[in-house]
Short mmCIF file of C-alpha atoms and ligand atoms in Angstrom, two decimals:
data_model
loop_
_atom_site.label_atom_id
_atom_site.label_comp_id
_atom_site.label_asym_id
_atom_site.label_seq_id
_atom_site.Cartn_x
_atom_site.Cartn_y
_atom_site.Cartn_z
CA UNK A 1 -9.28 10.51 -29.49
CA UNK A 2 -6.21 9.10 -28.71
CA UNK A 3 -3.69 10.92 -25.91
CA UNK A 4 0.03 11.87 -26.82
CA UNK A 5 1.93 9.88 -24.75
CA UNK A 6 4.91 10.67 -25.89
CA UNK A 7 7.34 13.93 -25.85
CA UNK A 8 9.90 15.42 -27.98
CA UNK A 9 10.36 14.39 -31.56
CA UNK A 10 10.92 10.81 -30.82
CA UNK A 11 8.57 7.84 -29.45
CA UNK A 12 11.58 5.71 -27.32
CA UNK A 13 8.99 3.17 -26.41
CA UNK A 14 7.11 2.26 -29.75
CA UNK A 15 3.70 0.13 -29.48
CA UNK A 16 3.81 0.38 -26.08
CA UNK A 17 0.48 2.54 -25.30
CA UNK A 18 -1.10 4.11 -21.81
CA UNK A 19 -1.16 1.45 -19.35
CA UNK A 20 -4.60 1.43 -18.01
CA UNK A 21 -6.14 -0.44 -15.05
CA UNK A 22 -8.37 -3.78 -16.40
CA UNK A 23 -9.05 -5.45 -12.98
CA UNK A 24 -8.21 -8.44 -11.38
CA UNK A 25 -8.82 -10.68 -14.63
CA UNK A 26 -7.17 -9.29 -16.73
CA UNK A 27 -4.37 -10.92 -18.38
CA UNK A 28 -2.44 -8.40 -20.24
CA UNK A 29 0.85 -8.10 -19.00
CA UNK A 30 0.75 -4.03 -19.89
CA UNK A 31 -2.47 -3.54 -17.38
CA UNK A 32 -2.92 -2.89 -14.16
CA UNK A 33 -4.69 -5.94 -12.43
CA UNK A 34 -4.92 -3.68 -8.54
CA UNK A 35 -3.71 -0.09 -8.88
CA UNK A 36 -6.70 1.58 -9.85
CA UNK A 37 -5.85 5.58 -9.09
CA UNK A 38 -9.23 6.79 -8.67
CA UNK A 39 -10.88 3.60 -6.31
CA UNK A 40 -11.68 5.10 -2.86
CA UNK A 41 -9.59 3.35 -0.04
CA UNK A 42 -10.08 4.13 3.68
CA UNK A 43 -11.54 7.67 2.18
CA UNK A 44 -8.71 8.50 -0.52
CA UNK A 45 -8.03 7.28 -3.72
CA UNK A 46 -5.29 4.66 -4.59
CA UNK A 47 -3.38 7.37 -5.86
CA UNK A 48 -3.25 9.76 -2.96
CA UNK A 49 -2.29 6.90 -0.65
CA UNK A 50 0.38 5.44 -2.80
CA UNK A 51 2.04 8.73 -4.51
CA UNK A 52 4.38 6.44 -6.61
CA UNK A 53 7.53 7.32 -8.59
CA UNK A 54 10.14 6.54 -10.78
CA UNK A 55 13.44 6.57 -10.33
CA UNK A 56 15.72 8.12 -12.75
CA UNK A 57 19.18 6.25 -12.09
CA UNK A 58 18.17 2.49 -11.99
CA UNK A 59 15.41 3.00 -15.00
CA UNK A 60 17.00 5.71 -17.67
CA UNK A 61 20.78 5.24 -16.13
CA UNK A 62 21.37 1.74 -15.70
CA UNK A 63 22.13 -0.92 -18.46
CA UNK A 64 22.61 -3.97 -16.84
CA UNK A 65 26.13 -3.65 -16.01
CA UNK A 66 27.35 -5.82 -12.62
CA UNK A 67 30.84 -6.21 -11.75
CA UNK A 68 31.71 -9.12 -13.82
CA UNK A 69 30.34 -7.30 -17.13
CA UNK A 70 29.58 -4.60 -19.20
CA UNK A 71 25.76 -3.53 -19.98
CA UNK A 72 23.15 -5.98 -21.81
CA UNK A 73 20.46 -2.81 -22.64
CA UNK A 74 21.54 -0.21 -24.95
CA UNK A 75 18.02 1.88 -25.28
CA UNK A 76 17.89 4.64 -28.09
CA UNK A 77 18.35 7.05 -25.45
CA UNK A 78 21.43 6.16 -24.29
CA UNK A 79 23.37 5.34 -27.64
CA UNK A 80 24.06 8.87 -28.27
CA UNK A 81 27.69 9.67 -27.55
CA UNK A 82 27.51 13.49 -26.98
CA UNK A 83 25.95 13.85 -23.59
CA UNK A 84 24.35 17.48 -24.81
CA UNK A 85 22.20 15.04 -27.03
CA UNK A 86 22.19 12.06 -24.47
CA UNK A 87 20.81 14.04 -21.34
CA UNK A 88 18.05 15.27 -23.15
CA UNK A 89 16.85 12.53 -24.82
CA UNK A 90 17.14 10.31 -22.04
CA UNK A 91 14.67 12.92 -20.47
CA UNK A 92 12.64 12.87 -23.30
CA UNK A 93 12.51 9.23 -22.60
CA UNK A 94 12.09 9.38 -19.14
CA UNK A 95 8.75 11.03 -19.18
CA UNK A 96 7.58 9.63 -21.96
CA UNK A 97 7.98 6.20 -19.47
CA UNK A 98 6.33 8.33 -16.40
CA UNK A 99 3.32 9.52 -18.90
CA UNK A 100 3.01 6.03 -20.50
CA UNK A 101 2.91 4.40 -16.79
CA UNK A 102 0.51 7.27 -15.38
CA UNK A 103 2.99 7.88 -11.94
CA UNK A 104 2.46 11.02 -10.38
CA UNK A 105 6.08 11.38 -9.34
CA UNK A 106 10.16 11.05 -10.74
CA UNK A 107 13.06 11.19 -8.16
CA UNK A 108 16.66 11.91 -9.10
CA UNK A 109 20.22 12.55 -8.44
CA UNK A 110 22.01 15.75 -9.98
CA UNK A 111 24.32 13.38 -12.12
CA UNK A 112 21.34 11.06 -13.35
CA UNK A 113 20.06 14.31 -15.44
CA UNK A 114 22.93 16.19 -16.09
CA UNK A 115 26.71 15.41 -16.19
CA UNK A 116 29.44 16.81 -14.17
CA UNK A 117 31.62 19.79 -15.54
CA UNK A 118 35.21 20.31 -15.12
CA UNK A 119 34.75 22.76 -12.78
CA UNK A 120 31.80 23.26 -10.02
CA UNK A 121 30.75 26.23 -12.20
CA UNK A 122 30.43 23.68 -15.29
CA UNK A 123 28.40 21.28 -13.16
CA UNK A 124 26.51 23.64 -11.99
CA UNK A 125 25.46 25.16 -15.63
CA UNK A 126 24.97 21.23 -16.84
CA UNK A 127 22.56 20.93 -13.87
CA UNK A 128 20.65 23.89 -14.33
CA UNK A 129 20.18 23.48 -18.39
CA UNK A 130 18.61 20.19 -17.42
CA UNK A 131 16.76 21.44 -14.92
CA UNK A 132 15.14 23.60 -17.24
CA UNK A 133 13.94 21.07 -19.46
CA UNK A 134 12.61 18.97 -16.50
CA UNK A 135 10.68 21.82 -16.08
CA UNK A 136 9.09 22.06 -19.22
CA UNK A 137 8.26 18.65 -19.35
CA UNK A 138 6.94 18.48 -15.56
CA UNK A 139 4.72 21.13 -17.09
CA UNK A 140 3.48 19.85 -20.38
CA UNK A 141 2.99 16.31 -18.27
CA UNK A 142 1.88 16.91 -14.93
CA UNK A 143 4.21 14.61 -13.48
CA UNK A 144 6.03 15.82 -10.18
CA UNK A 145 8.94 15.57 -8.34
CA UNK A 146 8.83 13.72 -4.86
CA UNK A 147 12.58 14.27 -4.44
CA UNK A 148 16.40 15.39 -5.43
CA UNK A 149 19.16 14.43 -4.46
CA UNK A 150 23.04 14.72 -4.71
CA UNK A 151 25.26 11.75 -5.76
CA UNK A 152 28.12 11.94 -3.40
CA UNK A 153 29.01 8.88 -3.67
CA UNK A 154 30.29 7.80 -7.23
CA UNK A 155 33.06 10.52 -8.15
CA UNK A 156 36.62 8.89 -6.98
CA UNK A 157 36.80 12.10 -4.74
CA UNK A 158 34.11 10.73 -2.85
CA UNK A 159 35.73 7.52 -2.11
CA UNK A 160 36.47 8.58 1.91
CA UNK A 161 32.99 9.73 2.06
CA UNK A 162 31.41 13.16 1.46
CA UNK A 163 30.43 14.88 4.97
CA UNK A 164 32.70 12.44 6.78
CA UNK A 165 35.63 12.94 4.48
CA UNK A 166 38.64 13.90 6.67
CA UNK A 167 39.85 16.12 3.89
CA UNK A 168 37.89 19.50 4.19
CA UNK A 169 38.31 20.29 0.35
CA UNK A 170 36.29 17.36 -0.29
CA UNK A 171 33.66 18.07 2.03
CA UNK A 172 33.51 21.40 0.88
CA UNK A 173 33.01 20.13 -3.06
CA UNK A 174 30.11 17.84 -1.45
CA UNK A 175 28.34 21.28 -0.21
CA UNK A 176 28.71 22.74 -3.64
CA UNK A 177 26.68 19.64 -4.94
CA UNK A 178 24.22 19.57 -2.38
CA UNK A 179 23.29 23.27 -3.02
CA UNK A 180 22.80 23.19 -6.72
CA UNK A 181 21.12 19.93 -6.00
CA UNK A 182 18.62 22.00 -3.55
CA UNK A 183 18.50 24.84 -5.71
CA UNK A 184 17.49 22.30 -8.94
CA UNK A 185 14.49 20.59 -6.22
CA UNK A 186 13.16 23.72 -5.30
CA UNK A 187 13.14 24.88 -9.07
CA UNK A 188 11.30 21.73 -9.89
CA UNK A 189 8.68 22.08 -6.97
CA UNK A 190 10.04 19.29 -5.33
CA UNK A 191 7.97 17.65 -2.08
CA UNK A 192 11.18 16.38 -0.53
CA UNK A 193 15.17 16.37 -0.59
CA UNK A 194 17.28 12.94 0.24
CA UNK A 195 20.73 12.55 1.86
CA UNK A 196 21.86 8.83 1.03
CA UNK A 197 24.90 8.60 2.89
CA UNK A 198 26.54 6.06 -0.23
CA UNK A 199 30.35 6.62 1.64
CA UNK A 200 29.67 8.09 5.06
CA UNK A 201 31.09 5.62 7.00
CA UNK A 202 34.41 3.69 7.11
CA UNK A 203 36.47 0.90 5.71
CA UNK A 204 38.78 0.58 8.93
CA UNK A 205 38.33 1.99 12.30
CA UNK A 206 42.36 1.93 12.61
CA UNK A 207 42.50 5.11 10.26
CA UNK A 208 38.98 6.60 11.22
CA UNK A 209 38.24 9.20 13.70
CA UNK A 210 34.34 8.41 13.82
CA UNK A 211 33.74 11.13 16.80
CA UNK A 212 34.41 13.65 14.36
CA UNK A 213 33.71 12.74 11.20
CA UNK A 214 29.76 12.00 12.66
CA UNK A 215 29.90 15.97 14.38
CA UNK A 216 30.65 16.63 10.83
CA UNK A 217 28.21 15.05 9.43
CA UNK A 218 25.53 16.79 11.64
CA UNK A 219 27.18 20.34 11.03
CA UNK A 220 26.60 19.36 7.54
CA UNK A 221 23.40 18.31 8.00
CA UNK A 222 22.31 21.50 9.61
CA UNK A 223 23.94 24.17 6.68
CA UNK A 224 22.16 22.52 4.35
CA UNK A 225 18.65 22.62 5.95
CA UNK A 226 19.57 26.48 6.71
CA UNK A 227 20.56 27.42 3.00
CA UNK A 228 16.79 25.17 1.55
CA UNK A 229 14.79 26.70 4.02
CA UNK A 230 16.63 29.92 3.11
CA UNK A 231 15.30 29.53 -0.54
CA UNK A 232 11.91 28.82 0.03
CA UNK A 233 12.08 24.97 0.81
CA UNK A 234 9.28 24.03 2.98
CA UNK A 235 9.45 20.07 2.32
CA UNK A 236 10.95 17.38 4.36
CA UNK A 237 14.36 16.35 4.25
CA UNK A 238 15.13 13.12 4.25
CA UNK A 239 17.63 10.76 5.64
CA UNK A 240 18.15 7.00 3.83
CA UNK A 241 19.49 4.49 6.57
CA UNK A 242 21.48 2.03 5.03
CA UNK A 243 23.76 -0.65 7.16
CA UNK A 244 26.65 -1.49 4.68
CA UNK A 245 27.82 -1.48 0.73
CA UNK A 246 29.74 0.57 -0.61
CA UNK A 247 31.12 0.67 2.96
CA UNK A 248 31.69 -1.64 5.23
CA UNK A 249 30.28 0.15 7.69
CA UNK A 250 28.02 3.51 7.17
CA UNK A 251 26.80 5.75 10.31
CA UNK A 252 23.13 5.78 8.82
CA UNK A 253 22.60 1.81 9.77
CA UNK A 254 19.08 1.78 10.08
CA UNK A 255 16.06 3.57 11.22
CA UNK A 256 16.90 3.59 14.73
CA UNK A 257 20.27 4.78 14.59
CA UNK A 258 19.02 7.34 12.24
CA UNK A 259 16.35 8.66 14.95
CA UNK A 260 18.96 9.31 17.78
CA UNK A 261 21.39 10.90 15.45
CA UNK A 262 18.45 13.27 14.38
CA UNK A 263 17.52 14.00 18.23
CA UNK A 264 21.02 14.19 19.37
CA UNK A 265 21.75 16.82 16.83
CA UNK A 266 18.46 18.28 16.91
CA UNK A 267 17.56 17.89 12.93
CA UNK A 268 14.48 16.31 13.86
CA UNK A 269 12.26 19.13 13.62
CA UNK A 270 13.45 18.99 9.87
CA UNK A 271 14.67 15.65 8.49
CA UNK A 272 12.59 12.16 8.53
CA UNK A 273 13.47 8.65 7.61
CA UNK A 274 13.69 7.34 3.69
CA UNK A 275 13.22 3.71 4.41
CA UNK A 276 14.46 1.20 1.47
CA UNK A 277 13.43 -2.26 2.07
CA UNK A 278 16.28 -3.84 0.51
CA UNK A 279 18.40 -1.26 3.25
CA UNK A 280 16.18 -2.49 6.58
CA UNK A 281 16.77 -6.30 5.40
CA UNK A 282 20.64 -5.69 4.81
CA UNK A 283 20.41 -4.44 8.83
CA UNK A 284 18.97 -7.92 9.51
CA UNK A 285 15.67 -6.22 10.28
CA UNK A 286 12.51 -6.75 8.37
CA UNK A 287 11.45 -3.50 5.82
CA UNK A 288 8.40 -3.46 7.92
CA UNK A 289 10.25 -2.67 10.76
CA UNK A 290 12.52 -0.05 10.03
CA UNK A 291 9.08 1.16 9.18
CA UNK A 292 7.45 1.00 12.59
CA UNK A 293 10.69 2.38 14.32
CA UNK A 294 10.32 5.59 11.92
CA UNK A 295 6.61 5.93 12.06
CA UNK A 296 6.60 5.83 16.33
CA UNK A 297 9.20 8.47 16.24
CA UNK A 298 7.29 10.61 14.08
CA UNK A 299 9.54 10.64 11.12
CA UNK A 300 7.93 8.57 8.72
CA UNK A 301 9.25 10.38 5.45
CA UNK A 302 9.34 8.52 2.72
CA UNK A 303 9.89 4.93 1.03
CA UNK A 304 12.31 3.69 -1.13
CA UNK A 305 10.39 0.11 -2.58
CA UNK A 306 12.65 -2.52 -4.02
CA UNK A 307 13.52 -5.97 -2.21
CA UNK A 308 16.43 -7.77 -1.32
CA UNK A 309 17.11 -11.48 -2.28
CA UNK A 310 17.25 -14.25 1.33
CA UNK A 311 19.63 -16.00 -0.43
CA UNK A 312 22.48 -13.41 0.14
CA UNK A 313 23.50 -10.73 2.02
CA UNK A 314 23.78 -7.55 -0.61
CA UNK A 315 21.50 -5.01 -2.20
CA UNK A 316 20.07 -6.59 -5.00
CA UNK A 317 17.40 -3.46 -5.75
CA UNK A 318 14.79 -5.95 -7.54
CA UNK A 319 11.17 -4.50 -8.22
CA UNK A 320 8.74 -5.58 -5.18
CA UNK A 321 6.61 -8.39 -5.90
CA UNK A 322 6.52 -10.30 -2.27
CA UNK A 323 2.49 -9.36 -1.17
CA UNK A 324 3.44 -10.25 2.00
CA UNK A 325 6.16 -7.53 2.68
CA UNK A 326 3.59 -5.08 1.05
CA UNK A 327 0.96 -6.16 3.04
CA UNK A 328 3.12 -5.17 6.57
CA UNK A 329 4.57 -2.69 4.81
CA UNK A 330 1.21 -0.77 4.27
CA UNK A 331 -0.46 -1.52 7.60
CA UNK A 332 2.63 0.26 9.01
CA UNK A 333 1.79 3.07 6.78
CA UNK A 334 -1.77 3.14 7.25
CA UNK A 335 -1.46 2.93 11.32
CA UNK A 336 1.00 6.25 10.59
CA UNK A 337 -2.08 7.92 8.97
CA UNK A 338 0.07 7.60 6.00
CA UNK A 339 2.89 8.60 4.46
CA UNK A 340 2.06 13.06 3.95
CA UNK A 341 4.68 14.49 1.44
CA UNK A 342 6.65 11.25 0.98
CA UNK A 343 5.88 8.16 -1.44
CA UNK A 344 7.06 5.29 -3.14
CA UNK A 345 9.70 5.66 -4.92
CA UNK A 346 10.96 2.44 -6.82
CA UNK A 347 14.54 2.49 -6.53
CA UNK A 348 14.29 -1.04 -8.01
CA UNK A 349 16.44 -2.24 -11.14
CA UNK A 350 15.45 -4.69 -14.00
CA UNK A 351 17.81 -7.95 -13.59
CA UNK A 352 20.49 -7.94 -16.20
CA UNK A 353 18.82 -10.63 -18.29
CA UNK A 354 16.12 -8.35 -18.74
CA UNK A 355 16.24 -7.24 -22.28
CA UNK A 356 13.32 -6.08 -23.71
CA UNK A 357 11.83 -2.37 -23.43
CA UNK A 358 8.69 -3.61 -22.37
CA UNK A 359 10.39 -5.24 -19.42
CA UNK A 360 10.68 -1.84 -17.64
CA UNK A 361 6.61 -1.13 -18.02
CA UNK A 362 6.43 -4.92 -16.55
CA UNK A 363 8.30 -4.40 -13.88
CA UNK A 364 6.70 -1.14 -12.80
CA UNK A 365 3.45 -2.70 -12.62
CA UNK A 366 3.92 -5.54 -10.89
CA UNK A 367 5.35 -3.17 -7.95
CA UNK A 368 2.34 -0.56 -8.35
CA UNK A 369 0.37 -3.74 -8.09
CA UNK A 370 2.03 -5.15 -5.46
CA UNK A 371 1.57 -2.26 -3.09
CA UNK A 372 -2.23 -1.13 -4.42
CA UNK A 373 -2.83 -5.04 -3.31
CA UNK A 374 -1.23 -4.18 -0.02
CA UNK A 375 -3.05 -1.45 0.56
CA UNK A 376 -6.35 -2.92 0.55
CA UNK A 377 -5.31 -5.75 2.48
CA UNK A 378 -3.42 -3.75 4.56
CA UNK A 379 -7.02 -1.80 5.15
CA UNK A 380 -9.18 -4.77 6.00
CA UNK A 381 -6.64 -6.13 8.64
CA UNK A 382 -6.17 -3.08 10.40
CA UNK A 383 -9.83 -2.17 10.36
CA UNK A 384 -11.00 -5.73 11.56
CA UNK A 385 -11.79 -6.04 15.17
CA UNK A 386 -10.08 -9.05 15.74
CA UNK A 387 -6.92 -8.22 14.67
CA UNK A 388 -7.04 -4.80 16.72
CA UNK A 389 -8.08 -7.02 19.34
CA UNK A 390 -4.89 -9.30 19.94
CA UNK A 391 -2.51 -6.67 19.15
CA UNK A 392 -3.86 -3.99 21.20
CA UNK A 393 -6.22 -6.02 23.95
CA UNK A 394 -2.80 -7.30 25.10
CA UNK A 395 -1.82 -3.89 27.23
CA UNK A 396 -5.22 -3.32 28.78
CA UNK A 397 -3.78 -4.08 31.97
CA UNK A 398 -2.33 -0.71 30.88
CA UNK A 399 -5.67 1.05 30.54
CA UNK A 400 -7.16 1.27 34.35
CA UNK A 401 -5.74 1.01 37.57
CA UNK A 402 -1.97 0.38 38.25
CA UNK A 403 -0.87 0.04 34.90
CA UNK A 404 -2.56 3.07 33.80
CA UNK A 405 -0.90 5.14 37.29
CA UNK A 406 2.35 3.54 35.97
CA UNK A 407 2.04 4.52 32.50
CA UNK A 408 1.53 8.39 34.39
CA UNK A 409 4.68 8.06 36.00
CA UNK A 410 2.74 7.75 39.24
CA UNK A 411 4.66 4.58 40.34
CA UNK A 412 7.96 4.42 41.69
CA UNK A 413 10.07 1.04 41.58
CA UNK A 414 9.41 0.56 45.51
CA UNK A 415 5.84 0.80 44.97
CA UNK A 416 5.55 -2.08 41.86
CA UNK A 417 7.56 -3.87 44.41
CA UNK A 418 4.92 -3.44 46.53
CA UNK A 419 1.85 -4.34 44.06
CA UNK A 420 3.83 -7.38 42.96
CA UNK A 421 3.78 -8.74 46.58
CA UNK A 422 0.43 -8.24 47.02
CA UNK A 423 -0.96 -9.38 43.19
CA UNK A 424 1.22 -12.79 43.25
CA UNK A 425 2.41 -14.50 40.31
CA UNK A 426 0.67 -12.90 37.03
CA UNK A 427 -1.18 -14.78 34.83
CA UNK A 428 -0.19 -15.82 31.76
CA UNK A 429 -1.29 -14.07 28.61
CA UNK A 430 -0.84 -15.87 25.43
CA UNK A 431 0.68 -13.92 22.48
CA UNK A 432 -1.35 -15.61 19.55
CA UNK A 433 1.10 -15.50 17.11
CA UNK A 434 0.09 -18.37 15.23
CA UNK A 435 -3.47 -17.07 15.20
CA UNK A 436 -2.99 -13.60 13.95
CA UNK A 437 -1.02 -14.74 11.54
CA UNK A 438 -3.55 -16.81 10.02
CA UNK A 439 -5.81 -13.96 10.18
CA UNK A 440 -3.60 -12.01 8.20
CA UNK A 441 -2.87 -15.05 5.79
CA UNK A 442 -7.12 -15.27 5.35
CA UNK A 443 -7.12 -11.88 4.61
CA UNK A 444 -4.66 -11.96 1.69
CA UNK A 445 -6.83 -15.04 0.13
CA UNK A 446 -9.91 -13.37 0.51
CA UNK A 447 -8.78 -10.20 -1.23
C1 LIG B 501 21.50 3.14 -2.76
C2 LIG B 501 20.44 4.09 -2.45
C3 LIG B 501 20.30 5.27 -3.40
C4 LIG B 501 19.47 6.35 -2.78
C5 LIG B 501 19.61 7.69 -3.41
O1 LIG B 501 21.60 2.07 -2.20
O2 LIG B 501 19.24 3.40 -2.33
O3 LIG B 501 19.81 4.87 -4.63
O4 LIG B 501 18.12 6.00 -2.78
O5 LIG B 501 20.90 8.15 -3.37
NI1 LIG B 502 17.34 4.19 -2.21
NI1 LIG B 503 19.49 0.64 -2.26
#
C-alpha cells in the first residue's frame, strides 16, 4: 500500500515519491546513499543524533532572485497572487516537501508563513491563521518544529536595526513581532526560539552610540525570555552569531563574542549559540570552531548547516556537501554529548541556476548525507585510541604532580618560578599535526 505523501488538494511535487535510504551503492539521485534514520550510532539512531530540518524562507520563499535579477523558479505555490491563497498553499507545499524528504523538523520566520498586516493587529491575525494550519498539518504529518523566529530585519523600518534601533517606536514594533512570534512557537510545540540579529549592529560608528544600543539589546533580550517562559516556554533560546552582511558590522560576531555578551548580561542560564557555518567562516574562523567555543561554554544550541564559498568573502548559504567540514563539525558535536533540543537546520539555498523541482529533494539529500557520513566518521575518530591519544596525551603533564596542583589553583606565579628553576629547560613535545591529520584523512577513506 502506497503512503500519501502529499497534503491538501494538490500534489506540488508530481512523480517525485518518498525518498528512502538505498545504501552506499545506490545510484538514484532521489535516495539516500548514508542517512539511514533507524541505524544505531554510538547508541542512538541517525535520526536522534541528527534531528534535521527544513527551512521555510530559503526553500518555499526564495526564487532565485540576487541583486542583479529577478527570480528564475516560479513553483505552483508561489504563482498565486492573493497571498490568502499563496500562504496556504505554499504550506501545503512545504510539508508535502518535509513528508516526501522524511525530516523530523521545519524552522521559520513569522513573515515566511504569513504576511504582514497594516497594522500589528493585522499581522498578528495573518500570523495566527497560519499558525493554525501549521498546526493541522504538524498533526496529520508528524513533522515538528525545532524553531521560530521573528524577521526583524527585512521591513524598511528595520533598516537601523531592531533592538539596537535608536528610535524607541521601532524597537517597540520589534517586541510586538517577537511576541506573536513566541506565542506562534509555543502554539506549534516548538523545541527552540532564534534571535538572528540581521541589523543589530552599525553602518558607521560616527552616528552610533554602541554602549547603549548593546544595553538595549540585552534589556531586550531579557523581556522576551520573561514573557516565553511566562507562557509556558521551556525550550532554549537561541542566539545566531553572525560577523557582517546586511551590516557592516553586527554585535553578534561570532560564538565568542556571543558567550560574554550572554554572561555579562546574565542570559546564559537561558539562551545558547545557533552556529551557521557559512556565519563562523565569514568571522574568518572555521564552522568547526565557532562550534568548539559554544560547546566548552556550555551553550551548544543549535546548528544552522549551509557553507560558504573560499573564493569570496559573503554568505553564499549553499547546501553542505564538503565531508570534511561535516566530519569536524560532528566530532565537535559528538565530544558535546550532542546537540539536546537543537538540530540541523539547513538554512541553505538552491543556486539560481537551479531550476528544476527535483533540485530541492537533491539538494536536501546530499546535506542529510553529508552530515549522516560525518557522523559515523565523526564516531570512529573520536572513539579510536590513537586519536584520543595525541589530542588528549598532550596535557598529561597536567594529570599528576605540579601540573595537576596548578590546575587546583595550588600554585602561585612565585612558586612556577620556582619549579622552572629547578626542572630546567622542558622538553619538547611534538604536536603531530601532520599525523593526526592523516588519521583523520584514513578514516574518511575507510568509511
Ligand atoms: C541569515 C540568517 C537567518 C537566520 C534566521 O544570514 O542565517 O536566515 O538563520 O533569521
Ligand atoms: Ni541562519
Ligand atoms: Ni546565513
Amino acid at each position: 500500500m502506497s503512503r500519501r505523501v502529499f497534503i491538501g488538494d494538490t500534489e506540488y511535487f508530481p512523480g517525485i515519491e518518498q525518498i528512502n535510504y538505498e545504501g552506499p551503492e545506490s545510484d538514484n539521485p532521489l535516495a539516500f546513499k548514508a542517512y539511514d534514520p533507524a541505524r544505531i550510532v554510538a547508541g542512538k539512531p541517525m535520526e536522534e543524533h541528527l534531528r534535521f530540518a527544513v527551512c521555510y524562507w530559503h526553500s518555499f520563499c526564495g526564487g532565485g532572485a540576487d541583486p542583479f535579477g529577478p527570480d528564475t523558479r516560479s513553483p505552483a505555490w508561489a504563482k498565486k497572487a492573493d497571498p490568502n491563497a499563496r500562504a496556504p498553499a505554499r504550506m501545503d507545499a512545504a510539508f508535502e516537501f518535509f513528508t516526501k524528504l522524511n525530516v523530523p523538523y521545519w524552522c521559520f520566520h513569522d513573515v515566511d508563513i504569513a504576511w504582514e498586516g497594516a497594522s500589528v493587529e493585522e499581522s498578528e491575525r495573518n500570523l495566527q491563521a497560519m499558525v493554525e494550519l501549521a498546526k493541522a498539518r504538524q498533526q496529520e504529518t508528524g513533522i515538528k518544529l525545532l524553531w521560530g523566529t521573528a524577521n526583524l530585519f527585512s521591513n524598511p523600518r528595520y533598516m537601523n536595526g531592531a533592538a539596537t534601533n535608536p528610535n524607541f517606536n521601532v524597537l517597540a514594533y520589534a517586541a510586538a513581532q517577537v511576541k506573536a512570534a513566541l506565542d506562534a512557537t509555543v502554539e506549534l510545540g516548538g523545541e527552540n526560539y532564534v534571535f538572528w540579529g540581521g541589523r543589530e549592529g552599525y553602518a558607521s560608528l560616527q552616528n552610533t552610540d554602541t554602549k547603549r544600543e548593546l544595553e538595549h539589546f540585552a534589556m531586550f533580550l531579557e523581556k522576551a525570555r520573561d514573557y516565553g517562559r511566562s507562557i509556558g516556554f521551556k525550550g532554549s533560546f537561541l542566539i545566531e552569531p553572525k560577523p557582517m552582511e546586511p551590516m557592516y558590522h553586527q554585535y553578534d560576531f561570532d560564538a565568542q563574542t556571543v558567550i560574554g555578551f550572554l554572561r555579562q548580561h546574565g542570559l546564559d542560564r537561558d539562551f545558547k549559540l545557533n552556529i551557521e557555518a557559512n556565519h563562523a567562516t565569514l568571522a574568518g574562523h572555521t564552522f568547526a570552531h565557532d562550534l568548539r567555543m559554544a560547546a566548552d561554554a556550555g551553550l551548544l544550541g543549535s546548528i544552522d548547516a549551509n557553507r560558504g564559498n573560499s573564493q569570496n568573502g559573503w554568505d553564499t548559504d549553499q547546501f553542505p556537501t564538503d565531508l570534511y567540514d561535516t566530519v569536524h563539525a560532528m566530532m565537535v558535536v559528538l565530544e558535546a554529548g550532542g546537540l539536546g533540543r537543537g538540530g540541523l537546520n539547513f538554512d541553505a539555498k538552491l543556486r539560481r541556476e537551479s531550476t528544476d523541482l527535483e533540485d530541492l529533494f537533491i539538494a536536501h539529500i546530499g546535506g542529510m548525507d553529508c552530515f549522516a557520513r560525518g557522523l559515523i566518521i565523526a564516531n570512529r575518530i573520536t572513539n579510536d585510541e590513537r586519536y584520543r591519544a595525541l589530542k588528549y596525551g598532550r596535557y598529561s603533564s597536567f594529570d599528576s604532580g605540579d601540573g595537576k596542583r596548578f590546575e587546583a589553583g595550588e600554585l602561585s606565579l612565585a612558586d612556577l618560578r620556582n619549579l622552572a628553576a629547578t626542572n630546567g629547560e622542558p622538553q619538547q613535545l611534538s604536536g603531530k599535526q601532520e599525523l593526526i591529520e592523516n588519521l583523520i584523512n584514513d578514516f574518511i577513506v575507510r568509511c
